[in-house]
Every structure is written in structure tokens, then in C-alpha cells.
Short mmCIF file of C-alpha atoms and ligand atoms in Angstrom, two decimals:
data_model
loop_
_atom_site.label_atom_id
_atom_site.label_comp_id
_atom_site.label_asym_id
_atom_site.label_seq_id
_atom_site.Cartn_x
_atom_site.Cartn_y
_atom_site.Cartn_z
CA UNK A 8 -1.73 -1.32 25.90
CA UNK A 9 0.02 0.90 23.24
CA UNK A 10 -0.30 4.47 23.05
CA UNK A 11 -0.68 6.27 19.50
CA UNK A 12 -0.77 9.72 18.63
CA UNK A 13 -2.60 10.88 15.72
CA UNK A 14 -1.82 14.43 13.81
CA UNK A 15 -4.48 15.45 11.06
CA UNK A 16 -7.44 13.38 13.47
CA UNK A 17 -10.23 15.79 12.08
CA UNK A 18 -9.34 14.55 8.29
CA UNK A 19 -10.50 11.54 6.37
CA UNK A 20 -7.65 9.63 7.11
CA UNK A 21 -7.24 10.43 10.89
CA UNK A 22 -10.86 9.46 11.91
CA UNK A 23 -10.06 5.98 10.13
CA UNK A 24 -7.14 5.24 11.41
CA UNK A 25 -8.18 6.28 14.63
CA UNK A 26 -10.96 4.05 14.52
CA UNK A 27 -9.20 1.16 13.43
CA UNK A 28 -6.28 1.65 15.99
CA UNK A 29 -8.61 1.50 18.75
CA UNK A 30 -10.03 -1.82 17.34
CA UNK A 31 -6.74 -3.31 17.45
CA UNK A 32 -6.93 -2.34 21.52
CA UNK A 33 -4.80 0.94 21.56
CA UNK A 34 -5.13 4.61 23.27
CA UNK A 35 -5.28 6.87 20.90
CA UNK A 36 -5.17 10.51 21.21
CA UNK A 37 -5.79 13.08 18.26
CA UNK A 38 -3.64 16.35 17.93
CA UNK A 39 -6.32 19.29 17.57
CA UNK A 40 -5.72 22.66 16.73
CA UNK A 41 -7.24 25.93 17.41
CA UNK A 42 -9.68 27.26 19.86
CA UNK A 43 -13.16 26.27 18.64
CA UNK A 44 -12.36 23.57 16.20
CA UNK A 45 -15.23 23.10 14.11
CA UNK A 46 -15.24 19.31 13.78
CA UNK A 47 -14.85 18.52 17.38
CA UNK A 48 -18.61 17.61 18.00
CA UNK A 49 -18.61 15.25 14.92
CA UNK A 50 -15.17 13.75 16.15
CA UNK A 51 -16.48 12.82 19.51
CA UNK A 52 -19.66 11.16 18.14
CA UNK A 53 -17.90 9.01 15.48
CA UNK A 54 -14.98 8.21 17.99
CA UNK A 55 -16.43 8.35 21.79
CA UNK A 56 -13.37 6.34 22.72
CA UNK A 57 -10.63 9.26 21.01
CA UNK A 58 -8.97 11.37 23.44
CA UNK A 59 -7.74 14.96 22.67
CA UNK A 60 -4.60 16.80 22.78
CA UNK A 61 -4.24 20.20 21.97
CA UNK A 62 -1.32 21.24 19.53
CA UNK A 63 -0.90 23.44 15.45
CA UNK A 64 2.20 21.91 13.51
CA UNK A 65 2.63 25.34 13.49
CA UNK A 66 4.10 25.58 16.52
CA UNK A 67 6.95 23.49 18.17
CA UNK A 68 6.24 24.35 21.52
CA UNK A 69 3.31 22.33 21.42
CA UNK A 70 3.99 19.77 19.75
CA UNK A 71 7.04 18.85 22.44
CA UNK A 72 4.33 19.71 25.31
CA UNK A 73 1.87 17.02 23.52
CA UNK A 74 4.36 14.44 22.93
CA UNK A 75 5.80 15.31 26.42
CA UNK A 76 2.08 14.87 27.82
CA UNK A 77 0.62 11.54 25.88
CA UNK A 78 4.03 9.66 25.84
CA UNK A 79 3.45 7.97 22.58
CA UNK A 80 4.75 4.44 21.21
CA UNK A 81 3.39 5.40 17.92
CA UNK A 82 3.01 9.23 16.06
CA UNK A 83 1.31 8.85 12.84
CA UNK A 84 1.89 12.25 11.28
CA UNK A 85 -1.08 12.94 9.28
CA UNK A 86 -1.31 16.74 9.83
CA UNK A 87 -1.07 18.90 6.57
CA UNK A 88 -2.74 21.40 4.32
CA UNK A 89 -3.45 18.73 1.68
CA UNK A 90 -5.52 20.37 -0.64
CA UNK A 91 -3.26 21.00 -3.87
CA UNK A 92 -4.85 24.06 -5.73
CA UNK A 93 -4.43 25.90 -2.15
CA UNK A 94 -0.47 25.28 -2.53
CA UNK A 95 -0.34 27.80 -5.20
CA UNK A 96 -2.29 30.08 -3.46
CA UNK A 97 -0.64 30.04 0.35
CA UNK A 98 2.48 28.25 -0.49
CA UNK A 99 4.55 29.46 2.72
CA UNK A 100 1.33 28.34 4.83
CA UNK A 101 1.73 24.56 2.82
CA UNK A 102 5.20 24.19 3.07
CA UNK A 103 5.18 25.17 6.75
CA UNK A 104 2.48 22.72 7.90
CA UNK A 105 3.27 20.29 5.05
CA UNK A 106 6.86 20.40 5.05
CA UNK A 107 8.28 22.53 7.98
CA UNK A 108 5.60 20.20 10.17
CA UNK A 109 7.10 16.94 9.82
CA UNK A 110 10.69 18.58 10.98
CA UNK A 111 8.57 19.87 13.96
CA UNK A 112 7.16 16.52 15.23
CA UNK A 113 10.15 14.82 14.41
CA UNK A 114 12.16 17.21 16.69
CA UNK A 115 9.53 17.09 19.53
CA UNK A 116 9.94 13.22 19.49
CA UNK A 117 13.78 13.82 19.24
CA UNK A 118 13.87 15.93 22.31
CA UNK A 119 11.18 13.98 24.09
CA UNK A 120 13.88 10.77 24.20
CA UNK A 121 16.05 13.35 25.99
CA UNK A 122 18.24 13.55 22.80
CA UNK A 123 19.03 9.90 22.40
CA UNK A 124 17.49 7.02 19.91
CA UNK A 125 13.78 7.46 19.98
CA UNK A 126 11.87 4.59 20.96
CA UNK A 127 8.74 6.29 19.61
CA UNK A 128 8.20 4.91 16.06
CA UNK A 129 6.88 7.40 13.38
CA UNK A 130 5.24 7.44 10.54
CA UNK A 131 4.27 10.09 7.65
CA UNK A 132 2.37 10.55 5.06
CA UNK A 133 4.00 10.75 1.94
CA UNK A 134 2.32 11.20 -1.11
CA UNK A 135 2.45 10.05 -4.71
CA UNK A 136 2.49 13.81 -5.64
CA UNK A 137 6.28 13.82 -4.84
CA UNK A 138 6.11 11.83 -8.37
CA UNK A 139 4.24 14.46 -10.12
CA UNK A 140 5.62 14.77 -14.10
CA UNK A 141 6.24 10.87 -13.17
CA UNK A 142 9.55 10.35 -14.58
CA UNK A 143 7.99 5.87 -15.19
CA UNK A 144 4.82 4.10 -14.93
CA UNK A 145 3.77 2.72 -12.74
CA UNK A 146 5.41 4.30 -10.00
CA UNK A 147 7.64 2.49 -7.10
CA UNK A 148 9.81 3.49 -3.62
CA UNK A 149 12.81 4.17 -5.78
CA UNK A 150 10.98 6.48 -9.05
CA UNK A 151 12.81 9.99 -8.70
CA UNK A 152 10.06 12.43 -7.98
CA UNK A 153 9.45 15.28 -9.89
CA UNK A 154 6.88 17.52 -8.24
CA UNK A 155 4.46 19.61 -9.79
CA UNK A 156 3.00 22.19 -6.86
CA UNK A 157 4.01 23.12 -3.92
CA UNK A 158 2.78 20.62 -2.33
CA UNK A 159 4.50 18.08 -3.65
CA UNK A 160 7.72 19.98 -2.96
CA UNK A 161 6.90 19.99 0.91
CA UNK A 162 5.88 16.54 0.94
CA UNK A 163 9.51 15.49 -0.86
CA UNK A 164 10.91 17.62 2.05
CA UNK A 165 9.18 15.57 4.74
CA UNK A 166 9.69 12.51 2.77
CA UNK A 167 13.48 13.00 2.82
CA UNK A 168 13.56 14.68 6.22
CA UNK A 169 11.83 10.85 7.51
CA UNK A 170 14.43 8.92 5.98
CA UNK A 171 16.75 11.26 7.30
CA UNK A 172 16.23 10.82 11.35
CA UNK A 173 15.94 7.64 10.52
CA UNK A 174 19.86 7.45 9.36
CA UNK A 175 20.71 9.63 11.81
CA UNK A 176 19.11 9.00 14.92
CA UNK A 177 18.00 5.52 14.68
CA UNK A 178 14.70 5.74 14.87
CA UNK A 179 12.05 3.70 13.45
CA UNK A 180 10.56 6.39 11.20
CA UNK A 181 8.79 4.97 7.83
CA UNK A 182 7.26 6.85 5.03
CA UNK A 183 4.20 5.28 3.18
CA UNK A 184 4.29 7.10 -0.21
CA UNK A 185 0.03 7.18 -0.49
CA UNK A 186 -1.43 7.31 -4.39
CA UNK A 187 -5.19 9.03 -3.47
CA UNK A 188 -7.54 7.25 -1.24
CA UNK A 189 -11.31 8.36 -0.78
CA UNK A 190 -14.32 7.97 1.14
CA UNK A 191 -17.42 9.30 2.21
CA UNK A 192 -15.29 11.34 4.70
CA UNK A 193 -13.61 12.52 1.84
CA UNK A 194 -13.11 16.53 2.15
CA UNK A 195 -15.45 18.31 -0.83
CA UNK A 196 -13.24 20.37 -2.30
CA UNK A 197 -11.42 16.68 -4.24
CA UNK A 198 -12.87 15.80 -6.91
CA UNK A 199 -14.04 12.55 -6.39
CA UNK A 200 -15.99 14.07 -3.45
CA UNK A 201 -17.44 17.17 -5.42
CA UNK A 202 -18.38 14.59 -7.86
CA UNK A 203 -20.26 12.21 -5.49
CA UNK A 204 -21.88 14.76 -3.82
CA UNK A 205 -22.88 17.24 -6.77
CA UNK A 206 -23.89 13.56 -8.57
CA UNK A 207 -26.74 13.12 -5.43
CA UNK A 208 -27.63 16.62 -5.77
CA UNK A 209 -28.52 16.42 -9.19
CA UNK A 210 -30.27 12.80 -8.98
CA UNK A 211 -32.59 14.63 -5.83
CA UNK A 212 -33.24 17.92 -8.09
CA UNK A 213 -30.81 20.09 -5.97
CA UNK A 214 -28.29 21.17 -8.57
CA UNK A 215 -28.29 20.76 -12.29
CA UNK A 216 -24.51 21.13 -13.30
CA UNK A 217 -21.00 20.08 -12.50
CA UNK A 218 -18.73 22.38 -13.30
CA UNK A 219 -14.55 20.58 -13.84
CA UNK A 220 -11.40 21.56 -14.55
CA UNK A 221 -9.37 18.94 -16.49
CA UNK A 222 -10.79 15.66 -16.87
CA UNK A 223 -8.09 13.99 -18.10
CA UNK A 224 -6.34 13.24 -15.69
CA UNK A 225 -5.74 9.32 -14.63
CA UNK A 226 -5.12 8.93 -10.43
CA UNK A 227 -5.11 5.34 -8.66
CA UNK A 228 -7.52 5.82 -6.43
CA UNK A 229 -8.08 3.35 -3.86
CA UNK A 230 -10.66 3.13 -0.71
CA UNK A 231 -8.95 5.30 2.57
CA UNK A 232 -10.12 2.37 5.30
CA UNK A 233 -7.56 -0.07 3.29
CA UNK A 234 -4.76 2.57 2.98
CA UNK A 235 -4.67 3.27 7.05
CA UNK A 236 -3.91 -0.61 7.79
CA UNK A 237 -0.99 -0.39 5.54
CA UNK A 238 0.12 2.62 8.12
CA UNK A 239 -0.07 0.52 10.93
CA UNK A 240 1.04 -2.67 9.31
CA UNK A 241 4.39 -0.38 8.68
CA UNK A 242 5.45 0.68 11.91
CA UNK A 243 4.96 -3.17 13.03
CA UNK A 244 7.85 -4.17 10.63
CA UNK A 245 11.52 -5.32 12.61
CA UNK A 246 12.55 -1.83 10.83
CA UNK A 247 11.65 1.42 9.65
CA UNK A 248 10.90 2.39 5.59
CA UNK A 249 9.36 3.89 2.67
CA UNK A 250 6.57 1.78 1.18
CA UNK A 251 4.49 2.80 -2.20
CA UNK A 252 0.58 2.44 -1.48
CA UNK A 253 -2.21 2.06 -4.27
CA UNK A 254 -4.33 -0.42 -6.08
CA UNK A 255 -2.37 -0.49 -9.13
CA UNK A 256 -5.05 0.77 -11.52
CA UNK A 257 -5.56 4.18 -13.08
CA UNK A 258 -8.64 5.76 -14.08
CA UNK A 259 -9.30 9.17 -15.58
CA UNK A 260 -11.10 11.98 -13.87
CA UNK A 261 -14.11 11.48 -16.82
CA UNK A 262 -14.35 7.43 -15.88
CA UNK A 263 -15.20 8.44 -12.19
CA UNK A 264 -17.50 11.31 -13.43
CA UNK A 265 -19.40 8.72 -16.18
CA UNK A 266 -19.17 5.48 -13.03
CA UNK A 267 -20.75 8.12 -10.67
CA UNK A 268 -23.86 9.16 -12.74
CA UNK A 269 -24.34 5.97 -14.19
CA UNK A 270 -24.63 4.87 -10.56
CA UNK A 271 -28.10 6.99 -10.48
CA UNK A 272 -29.00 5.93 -13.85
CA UNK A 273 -28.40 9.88 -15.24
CA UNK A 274 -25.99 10.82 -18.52
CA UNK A 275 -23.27 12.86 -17.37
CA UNK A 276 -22.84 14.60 -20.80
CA UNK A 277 -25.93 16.01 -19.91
CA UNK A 278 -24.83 17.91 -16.39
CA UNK A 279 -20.94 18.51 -16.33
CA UNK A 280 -19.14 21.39 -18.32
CA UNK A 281 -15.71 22.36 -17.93
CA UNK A 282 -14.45 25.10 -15.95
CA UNK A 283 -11.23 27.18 -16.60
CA UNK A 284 -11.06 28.34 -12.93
CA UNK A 285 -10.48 24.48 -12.07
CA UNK A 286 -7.45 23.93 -14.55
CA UNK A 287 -4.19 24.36 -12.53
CA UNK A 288 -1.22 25.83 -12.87
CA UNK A 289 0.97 22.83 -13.41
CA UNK A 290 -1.16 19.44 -13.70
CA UNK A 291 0.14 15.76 -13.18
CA UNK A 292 -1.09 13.78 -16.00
CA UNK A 293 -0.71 10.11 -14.45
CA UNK A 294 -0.59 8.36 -11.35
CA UNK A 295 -0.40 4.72 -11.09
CA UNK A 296 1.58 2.82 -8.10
CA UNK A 297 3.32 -0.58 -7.88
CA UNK A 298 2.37 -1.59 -4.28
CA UNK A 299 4.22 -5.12 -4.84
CA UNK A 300 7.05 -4.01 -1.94
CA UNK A 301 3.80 -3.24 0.15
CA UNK A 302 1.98 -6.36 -0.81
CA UNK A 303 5.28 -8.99 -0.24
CA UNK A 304 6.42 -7.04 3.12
CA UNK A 305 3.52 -5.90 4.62
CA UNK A 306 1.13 -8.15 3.18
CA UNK A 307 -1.09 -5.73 2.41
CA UNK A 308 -4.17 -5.20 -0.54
CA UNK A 309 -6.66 -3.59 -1.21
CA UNK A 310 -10.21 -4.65 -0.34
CA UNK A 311 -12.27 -2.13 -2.35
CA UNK A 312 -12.27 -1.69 -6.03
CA UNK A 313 -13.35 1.47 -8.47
CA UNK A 314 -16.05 0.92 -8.98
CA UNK A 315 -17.47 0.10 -5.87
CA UNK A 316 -15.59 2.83 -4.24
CA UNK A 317 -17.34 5.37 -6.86
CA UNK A 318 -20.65 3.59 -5.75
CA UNK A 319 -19.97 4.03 -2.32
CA UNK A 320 -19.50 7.83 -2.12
CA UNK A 321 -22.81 8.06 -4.39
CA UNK A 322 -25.10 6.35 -1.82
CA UNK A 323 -23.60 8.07 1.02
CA UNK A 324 -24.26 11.28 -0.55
CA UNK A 325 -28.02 10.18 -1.63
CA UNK A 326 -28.29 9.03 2.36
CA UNK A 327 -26.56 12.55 3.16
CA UNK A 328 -28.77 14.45 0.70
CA UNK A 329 -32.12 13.24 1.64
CA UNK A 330 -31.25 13.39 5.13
CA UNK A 331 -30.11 17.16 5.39
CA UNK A 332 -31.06 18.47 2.31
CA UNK A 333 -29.28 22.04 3.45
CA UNK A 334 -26.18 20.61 5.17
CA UNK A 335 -24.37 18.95 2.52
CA UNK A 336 -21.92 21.81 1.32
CA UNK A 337 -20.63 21.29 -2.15
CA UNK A 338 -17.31 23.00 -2.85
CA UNK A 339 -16.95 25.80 -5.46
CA UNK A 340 -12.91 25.33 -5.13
P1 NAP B 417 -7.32 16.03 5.19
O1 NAP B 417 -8.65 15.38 5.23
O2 NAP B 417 -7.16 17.27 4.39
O3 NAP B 417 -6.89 16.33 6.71
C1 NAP B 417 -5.83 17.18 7.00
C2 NAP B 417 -5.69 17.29 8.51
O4 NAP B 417 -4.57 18.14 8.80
C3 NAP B 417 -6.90 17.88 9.22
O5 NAP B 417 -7.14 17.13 10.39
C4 NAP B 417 -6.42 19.28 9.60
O6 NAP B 417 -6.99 19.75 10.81
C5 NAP B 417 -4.94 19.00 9.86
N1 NAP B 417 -4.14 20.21 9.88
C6 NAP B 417 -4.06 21.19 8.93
N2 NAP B 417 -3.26 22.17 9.36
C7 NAP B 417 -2.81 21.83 10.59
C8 NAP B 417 -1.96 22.44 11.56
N3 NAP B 417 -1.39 23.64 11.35
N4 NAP B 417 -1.74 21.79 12.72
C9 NAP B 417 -2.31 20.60 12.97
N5 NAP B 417 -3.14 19.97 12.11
C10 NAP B 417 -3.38 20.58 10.94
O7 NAP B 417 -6.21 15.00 4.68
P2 NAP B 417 -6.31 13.40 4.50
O8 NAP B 417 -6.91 13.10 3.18
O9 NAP B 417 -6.87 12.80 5.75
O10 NAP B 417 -4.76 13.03 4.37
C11 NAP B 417 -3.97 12.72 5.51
C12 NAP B 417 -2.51 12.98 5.19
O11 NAP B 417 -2.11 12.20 4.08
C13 NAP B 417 -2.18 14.41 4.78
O12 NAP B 417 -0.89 14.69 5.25
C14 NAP B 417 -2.19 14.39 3.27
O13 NAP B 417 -1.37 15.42 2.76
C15 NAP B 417 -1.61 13.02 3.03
N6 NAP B 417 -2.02 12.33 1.81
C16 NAP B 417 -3.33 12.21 1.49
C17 NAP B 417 -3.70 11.48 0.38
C18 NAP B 417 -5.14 11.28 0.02
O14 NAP B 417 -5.40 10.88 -1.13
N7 NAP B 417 -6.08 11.48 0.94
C19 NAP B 417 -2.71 10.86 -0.41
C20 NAP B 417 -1.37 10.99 -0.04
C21 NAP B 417 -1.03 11.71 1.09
P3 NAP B 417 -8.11 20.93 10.90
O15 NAP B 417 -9.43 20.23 11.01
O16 NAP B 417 -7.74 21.63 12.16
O17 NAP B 417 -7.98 21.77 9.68
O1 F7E B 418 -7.61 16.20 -7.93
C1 F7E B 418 -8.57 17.00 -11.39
C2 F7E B 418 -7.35 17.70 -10.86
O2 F7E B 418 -7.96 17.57 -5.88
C3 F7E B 418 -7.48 15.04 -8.71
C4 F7E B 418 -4.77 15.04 -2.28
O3 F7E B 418 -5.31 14.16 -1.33
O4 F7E B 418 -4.16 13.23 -3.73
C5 F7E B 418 -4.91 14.43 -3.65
O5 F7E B 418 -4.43 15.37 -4.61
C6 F7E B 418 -7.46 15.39 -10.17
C7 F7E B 418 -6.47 16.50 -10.55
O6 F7E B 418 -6.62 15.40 -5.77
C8 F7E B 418 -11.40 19.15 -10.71
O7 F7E B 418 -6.80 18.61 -11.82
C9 F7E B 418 -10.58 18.11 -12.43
O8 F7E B 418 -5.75 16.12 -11.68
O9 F7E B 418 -9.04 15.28 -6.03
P1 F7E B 418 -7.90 16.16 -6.33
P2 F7E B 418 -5.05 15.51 -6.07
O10 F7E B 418 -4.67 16.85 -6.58
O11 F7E B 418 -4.66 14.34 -6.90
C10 F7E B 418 -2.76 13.36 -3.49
C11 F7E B 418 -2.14 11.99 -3.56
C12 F7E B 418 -2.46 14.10 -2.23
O12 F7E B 418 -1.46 13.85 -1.57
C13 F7E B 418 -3.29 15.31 -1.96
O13 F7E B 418 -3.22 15.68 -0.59
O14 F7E B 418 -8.73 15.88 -10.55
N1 F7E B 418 -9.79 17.83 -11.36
N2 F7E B 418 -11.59 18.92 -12.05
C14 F7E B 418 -10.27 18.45 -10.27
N3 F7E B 418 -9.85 18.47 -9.00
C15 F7E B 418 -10.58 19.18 -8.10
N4 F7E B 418 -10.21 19.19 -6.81
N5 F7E B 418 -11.70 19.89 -8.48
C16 F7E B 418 -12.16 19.92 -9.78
O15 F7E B 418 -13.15 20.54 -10.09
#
């Protein structure tokens, strides 16, 4: 049986690919931080089969006493402030976690093997922000990246810090360069999530406006359950490396908004206004990946298209809604 060891298992992406690990017949343990942590009693209902280690990408120590504890074949490095308005705001917080993190985890791996190759493949999450004022469209493994927060700076940092142990220690270390995935799990300060949610609010008479920054802007967004078997499917390959992730297709901000109210049969014009406080500093205009390295090495696709991913988040929120009217928290970031 293979051991795996999750960072970031509290967000979207780690409860997925936790879940789908342990389908495939591994151990997997999740990397929690803090002393209370919040989402722990959720975690352990969704995942009764998840096991816990404690460790903050904040701090080394802890990292080599997790890796030192769980012995891992595979460390999916998922851990990160991801959140890209809050880069601006606590930008030595994001590129610690974000960018000094990766260095961290990579080190406590390093020093694990007793200082020799690693046999403990690794994989992080890049992101297609390290594109940011995308210098070609669509975008591949080899577009130079240009990014636009700080966020994207400490992802390029972890990005080239991956490819980096990999040259110089030999280890099996691959990067999958993620365009944005979603899902009902989906934190609700992104939009696609504050849209979803605020859409079932308003359909059940619980809010009557939307309030968005700029709605112009075109992401690939893709479902998250497809994007974590392309994270697996990576560190299966003979050899480690950097692999572009998306559908392929780019929408605007507004087509999600318009798919996500027609969904309950409302007119958006009718609830959303625009919102200077949502505008950011520096915005990227355009996302759009070429997955066709993914698709002919990996053999990986998408399953889930816009528009039924858009549909998706709606009727989860409408179940969420009418089932705990007061829980569902909609985000005013
Ligand atoms: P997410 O929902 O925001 O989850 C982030 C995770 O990082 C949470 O589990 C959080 O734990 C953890 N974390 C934050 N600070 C930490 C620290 N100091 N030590 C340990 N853990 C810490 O993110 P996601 O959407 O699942 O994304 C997963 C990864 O992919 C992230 O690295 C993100 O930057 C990257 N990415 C995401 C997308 C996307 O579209 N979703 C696209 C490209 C790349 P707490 O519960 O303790 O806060
Ligand atoms: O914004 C625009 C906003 O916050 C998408 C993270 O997972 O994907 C994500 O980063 C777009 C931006 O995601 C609002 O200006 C308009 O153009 O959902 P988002 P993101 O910034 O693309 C990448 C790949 C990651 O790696 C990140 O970790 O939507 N937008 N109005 C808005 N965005 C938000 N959040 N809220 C608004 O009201």
C-alpha cells in the first residue's frame, strides 16, 4: 500500500484528492495546522478514512517531524494562501506560505532521505497565475510568465524552486501548472463561488444583489475532481515534470454570472452591480491553457464542462440554502 501526504487537506482541492487517493487503495494523511482547526469536524465526516498530521508551512521543524513521522511515497503540496486579493494585502504572509512553503517541504523531504536522492516523489501546485499579463494565448509549459500579484510571484518561486531539486537532487518532483478549477467545495470568497451561492440566495428570497468587481475577465475554468487525477496521474510518469492543466475554453466573469441565474430562471441584470472595492490592483485579463502535453502524456481530460460545472455549484447552493438557511456564509471579500 502507498503512503501519500497531503498539504492544504482542509481546501477544495485536498479533500478531493484525498478522497480519490484513497479510492485508488492508498494511506493518506492530511497536514493540519493550528490548534483548533475549524474544519476538522467536517474533514472527518467527508473523509472517515483520512488520517491527521499536525504541521504550518510556516514552520520547518514540523514539516521534517511530519515527513519524518508518516514516511511518505507521495507529498502533494497543496498548502498555500491562495486567495489573490489577500496577496496585496499580507504579501510577506503569501509569499512565505506560498512561496517560502514549497522550499520548506522540499527541504524536509531532502533531509528526510538523509541528504541523498529522495525516493519520495513530489508534487506542487502551480498555477496559471504565474502567466498573469499572458505574454500568448492559449497558454502552455514553456509561455514565460509574467505575474500580476503577489501571488503569482510566490507561485513562480515554487514553480522554479520544483524544477530546481529536481535538477539537482534527482528527485521526482513535478509541477502541474493548474488554470482555476471549482466546486461546491469551492472557498466563498472566488467568484464563481460568491456567485453560486449569492445566485441561491437570491432565487430563495435571502439576498437581492450581487455586488462584482470586474467582469471582464475570461478564466478556463474547469471542474476540481478532474484536475486532482491529473496530480496523481503525474507523479505515476517514469519521470518528474511540469504539465499545463485546463479545459481549453475561456469564459468571462459576466458568462458565469448570466449561466448561473439563468440556471434559476432569474435575469442577472436585474441583481448584480459593480463594486469598486472588488477591482484589483493589477488584473489578468485572460486565461486560457493548452493541456495537449497533459492530454498525450498523461492521458488526461476533462469530464465536466461550463456549463454544467456553473449548474452544479447552483444546485448545491439551493440544497445548501434550503437546508441551513443561516449557515451558508457569503463572502463580502
Ligand atoms: P484552498 O481551498 O484555499 O486551500 C488552501 C489550503 O492551504 C487550506 O487547506 C489551508 O489550510 C492551507 N494552508 C494555508 N496556510 C497554511 C499554512 N501556513 N500551513 C499549512 N497549510 C496552510 O486552495 P485550493 O483551491 O484547494 O488550491 C490548492 C492549491 O492549488 C493551492 O496551493 C492553490 O494556491 C493552488 N491552485 C489553486 C487553483 C484553483 O483554481 N483552485 C489553481 C491553481 C493553483 P487551513 O484550513 O488551515 O487554512
Ligand atoms: O477571481 C474577477 C477577478 O478570485 C477570478 C485562485 O484559485 O485561480 C484563482 O485565482 C476573476 C478575477 O480567482 C469578483 O478580478 C470579479 O479576474 O475567483 P477568483 P483568481 O484570482 O483567478 C488561480 C488559478 C489561483 O491559483 C488562485 O489560487 O474574477 N472578479 N468580481 C472577482 N473575483 C472575486 N474573488 N470576487 C469578486 O467579487
Amino acid at each position: 500500500m502507498k503512503t501519500a501526504l497531503v498539504t492544504g487537506i482542509t481546501g477544495q482541492d485536498g479533500t478531493y484528492l484525498a478522497e480519490y487517493l484513497i479510492s485508488l487503495g492508498y494511506q493518506v494523511y492530511g497536514l493540519v495546522r493550528g490548534q483548533n482547526n475549524p474544519k476538522l469536524p467536517w474533514l472527518h465526516e467527508l473523509i472517515p478514512d483520512l488520517r491527521l498530521v499536525e504541521g504550518d508551512l510556516l514552520d520547518q521543524g514540523s514539516l521534517i517531524a511530519a515527513i519524518a513521522k508518516v514516511a511518505p511515497d507521495e507529498v502533494y503540496n497543496l498548502g498555500s494562501i491562495s486567495f489573490v486579493p489577500l496577496a496585496w494585502k499580507q504579501p510577506e504572509l503569501v509569499a512565505s506560505t506560498t512561496g517560502l512553503g514549497v522550499l520548506r517541504v522540499l527541504e524536509a523531504i531532502r533531509i528526510a532521505s538523509g541528504n541523498g536522492s529522495p525516493r519520495c516523489r513530489f508534487y506542487q501546485a502551480s498555477s496559471s497565475e504565474m502567466f498573469g499579463k499572458a505574454r500568448e494565448t492559449p497558454q502552455k509549459e514553456d509561455t514565460p510568465f509574467y505575474p500580476r500579484s503577489p501571488y503569482g510571484v510566490a507561485k513562480a518561486y515554487g514553480h522554479y524552486l520544483t524544477i530546481n531539486y529536481r535538477e539537482s537532487y534527482g528527485m521526482h518532483a513535478s509541477s502541474g501548472i493548474l488554470f482555476n478549477h471549482e466546486s461546491p467545495r469551492r472557498g466563498p470568497e472566488f467568484v464563481t463561488r460568491k456567485i453560486s451561492a449569492s445566485v441561491a440566495r437570491i432565487k430563495l428570497g435571502q439576498q437581492s444583489k450581487l455586488a462584482l468587481g470586474n467582469l471582464d475577465a475570461q478564466r478556463d475554468w474547469g471542474f476540481a475532481g478532474d484536475y486532482v487525477r491529473a496530480m496523481h496521474q503525474m507523479l505515476q510518469q517514469p519521470e518528474g515534470g511540469d504539465y499545463v492543466i485546463g479545459t481549453g475554453e475561456a469564459h468571462s466573469v459576466q458568462e458565469f454570472v448570466e449561466a448561473a441565474f439563468e440556471q434559476v430562471g432569474l435575469d442577472w441584470r436585474e441583481h448584480v452591480v459593480t463594486d469598486e472595492r472588488f477591482i484589483r490592483p493589477a488584473e489578468v485579463d485572460l486565461l486560457r491553457a493548452d493541456p495537449r502535453k497533459a492530454e498525450r502524456e498523461l492521458g488526461w481530460k476533462p469530464g465536466v464542462s461550463f456549463r454544467e460545472l456553473v449548474a452544479m455549484m447552483v444546485d448545491a447552493d439551493l440544497h445548501n440554502v434550503r437546508e441551513n438557511p443561516d449557515a451558508l456564509f457569503v463572502s463580502t471579500l
